[in-house]
mmCIF file of C-alpha atoms in Angstrom:
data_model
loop_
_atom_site.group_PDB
_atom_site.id
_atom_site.type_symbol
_atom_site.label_atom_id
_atom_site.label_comp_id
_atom_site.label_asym_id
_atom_site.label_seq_id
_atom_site.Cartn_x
_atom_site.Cartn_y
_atom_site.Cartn_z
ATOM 1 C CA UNK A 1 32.113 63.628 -31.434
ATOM 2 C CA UNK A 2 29.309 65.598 -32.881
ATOM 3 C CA UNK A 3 27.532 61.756 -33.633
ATOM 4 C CA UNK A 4 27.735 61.470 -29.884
ATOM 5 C CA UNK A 5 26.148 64.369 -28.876
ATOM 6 C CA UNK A 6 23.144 63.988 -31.369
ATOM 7 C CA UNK A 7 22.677 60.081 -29.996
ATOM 8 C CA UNK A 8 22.824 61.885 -26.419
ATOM 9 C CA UNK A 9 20.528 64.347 -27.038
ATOM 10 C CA UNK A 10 18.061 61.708 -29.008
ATOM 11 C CA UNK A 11 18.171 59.668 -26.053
ATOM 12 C CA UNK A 12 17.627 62.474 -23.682
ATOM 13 C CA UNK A 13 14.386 63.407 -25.457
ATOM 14 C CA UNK A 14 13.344 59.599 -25.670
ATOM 15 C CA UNK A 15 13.714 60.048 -21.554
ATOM 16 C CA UNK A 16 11.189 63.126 -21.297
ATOM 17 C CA UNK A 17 8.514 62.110 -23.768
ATOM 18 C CA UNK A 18 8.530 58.264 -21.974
ATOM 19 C CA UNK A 19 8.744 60.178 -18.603
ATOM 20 C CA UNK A 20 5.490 62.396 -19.444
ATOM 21 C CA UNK A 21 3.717 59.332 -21.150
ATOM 22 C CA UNK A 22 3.967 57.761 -17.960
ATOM 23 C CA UNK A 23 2.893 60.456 -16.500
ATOM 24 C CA UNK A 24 -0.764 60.762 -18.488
ATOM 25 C CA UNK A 25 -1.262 56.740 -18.346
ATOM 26 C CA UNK A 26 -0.852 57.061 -14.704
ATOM 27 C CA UNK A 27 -3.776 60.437 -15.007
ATOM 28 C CA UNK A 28 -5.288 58.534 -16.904
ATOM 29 C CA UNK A 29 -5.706 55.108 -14.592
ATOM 30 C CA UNK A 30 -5.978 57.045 -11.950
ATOM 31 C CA UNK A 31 -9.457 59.117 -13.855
ATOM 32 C CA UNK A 32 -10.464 54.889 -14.489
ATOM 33 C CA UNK A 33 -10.415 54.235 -11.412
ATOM 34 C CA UNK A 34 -12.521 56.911 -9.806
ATOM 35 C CA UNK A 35 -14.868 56.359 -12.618
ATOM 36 C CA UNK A 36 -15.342 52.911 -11.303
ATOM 37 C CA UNK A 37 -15.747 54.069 -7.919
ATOM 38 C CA UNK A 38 -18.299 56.935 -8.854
ATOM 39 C CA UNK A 39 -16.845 59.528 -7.903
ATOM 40 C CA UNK A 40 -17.224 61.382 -11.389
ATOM 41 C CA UNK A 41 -15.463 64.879 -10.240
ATOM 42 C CA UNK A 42 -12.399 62.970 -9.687
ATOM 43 C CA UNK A 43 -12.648 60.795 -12.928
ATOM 44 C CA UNK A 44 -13.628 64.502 -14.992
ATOM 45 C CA UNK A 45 -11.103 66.259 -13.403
ATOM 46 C CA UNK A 46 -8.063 63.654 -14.273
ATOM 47 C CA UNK A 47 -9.449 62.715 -17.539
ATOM 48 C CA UNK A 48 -9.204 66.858 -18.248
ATOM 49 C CA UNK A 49 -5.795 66.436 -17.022
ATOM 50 C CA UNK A 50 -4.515 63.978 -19.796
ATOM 51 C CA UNK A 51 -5.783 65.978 -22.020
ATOM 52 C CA UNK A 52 -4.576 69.517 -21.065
ATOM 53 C CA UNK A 53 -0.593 67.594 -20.419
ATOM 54 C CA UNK A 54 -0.992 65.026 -23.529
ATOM 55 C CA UNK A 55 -1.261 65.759 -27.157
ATOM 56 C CA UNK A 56 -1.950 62.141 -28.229
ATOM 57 C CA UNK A 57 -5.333 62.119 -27.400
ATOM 58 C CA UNK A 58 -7.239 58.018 -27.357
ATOM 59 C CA UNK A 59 -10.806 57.774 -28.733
ATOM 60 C CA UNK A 60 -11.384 55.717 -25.326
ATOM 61 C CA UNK A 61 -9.907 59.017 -22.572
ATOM 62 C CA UNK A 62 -12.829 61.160 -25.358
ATOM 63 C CA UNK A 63 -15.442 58.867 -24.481
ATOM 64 C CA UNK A 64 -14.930 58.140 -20.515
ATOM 65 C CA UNK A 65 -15.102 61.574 -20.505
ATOM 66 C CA UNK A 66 -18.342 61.578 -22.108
ATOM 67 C CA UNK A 67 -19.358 59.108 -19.993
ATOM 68 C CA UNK A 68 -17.992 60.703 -16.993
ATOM 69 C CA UNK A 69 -20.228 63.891 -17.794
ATOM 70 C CA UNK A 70 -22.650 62.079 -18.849
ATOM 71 C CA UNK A 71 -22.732 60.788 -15.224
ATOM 72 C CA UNK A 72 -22.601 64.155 -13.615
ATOM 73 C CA UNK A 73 -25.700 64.948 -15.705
ATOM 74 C CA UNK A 74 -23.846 67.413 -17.914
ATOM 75 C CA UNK A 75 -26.007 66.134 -21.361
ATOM 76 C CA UNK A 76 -24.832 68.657 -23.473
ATOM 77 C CA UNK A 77 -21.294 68.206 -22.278
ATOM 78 C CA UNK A 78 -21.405 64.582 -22.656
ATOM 79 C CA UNK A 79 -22.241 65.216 -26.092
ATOM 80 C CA UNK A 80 -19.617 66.962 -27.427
ATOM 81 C CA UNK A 81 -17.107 64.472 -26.083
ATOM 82 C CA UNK A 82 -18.796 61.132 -27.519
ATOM 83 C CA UNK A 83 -18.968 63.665 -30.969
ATOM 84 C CA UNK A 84 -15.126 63.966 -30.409
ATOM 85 C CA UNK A 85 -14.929 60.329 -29.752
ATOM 86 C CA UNK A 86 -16.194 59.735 -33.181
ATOM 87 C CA UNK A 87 -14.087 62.648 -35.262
ATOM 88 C CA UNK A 88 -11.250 59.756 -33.870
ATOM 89 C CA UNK A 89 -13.123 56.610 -34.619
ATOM 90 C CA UNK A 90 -16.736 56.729 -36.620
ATOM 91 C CA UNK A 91 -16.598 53.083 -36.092
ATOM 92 C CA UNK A 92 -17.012 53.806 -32.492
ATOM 93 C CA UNK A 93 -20.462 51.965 -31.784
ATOM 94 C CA UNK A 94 -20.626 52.822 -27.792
ATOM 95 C CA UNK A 95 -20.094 56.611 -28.360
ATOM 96 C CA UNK A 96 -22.534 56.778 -31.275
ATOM 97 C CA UNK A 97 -25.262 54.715 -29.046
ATOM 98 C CA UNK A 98 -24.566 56.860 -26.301
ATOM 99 C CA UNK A 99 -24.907 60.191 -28.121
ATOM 100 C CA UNK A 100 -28.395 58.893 -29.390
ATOM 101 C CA UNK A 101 -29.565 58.562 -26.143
ATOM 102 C CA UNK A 102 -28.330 62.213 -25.305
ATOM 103 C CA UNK A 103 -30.689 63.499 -28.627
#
């Protein structure tokens, strides 16, 4: 019995953490695709979302953000998210060209 209600429970908390990564893919598709519509507001505003709801935090949400700022002529905003975008990946070629143009 008590087996049971641990592989209950397990599969219970499987449900809410798939549920809520659903959740910030779909914040996250959704910040994409105003991006690629221009409308950077929208695309800030749901990439903050992902990261206020989501603890797993992608190299590639850090740097749309950057971008997205980058967009709204926020410079020294921009910044700090391609610099974030690198504490995740120094490999990250696109963030460190982009932060060069910003200095």
């Amino acid at each position: 019995m008590h087996r049971l209600l641990v592989l209950c429970l397990s599969f219970l908390a499987l449900a809410l953490l798939s549920g809520r990564a659903a959740a910030t893919t779909a914040l996250y598709e959704q910040g994409v695709a105003a991006f690629e519509k221009k409308d950077w507001p929208a695309a800030r505003e749901a990439f903050e979302a992902v990261i206020e709801k989501d603890q797993t935090i992608s190299n590639d949400l850090l740097f749309n953000l950057g971008n997205t700022l980058f967009r709204e002529e926020k410079p020294g905003q921009a910044a700090l998210w391609y610099r974030r975008a690198l504490l995740l990946d120094p490999r990250d070629a696109a963030a460190r060209q982009n932060l060069r143009l910003l200095q």
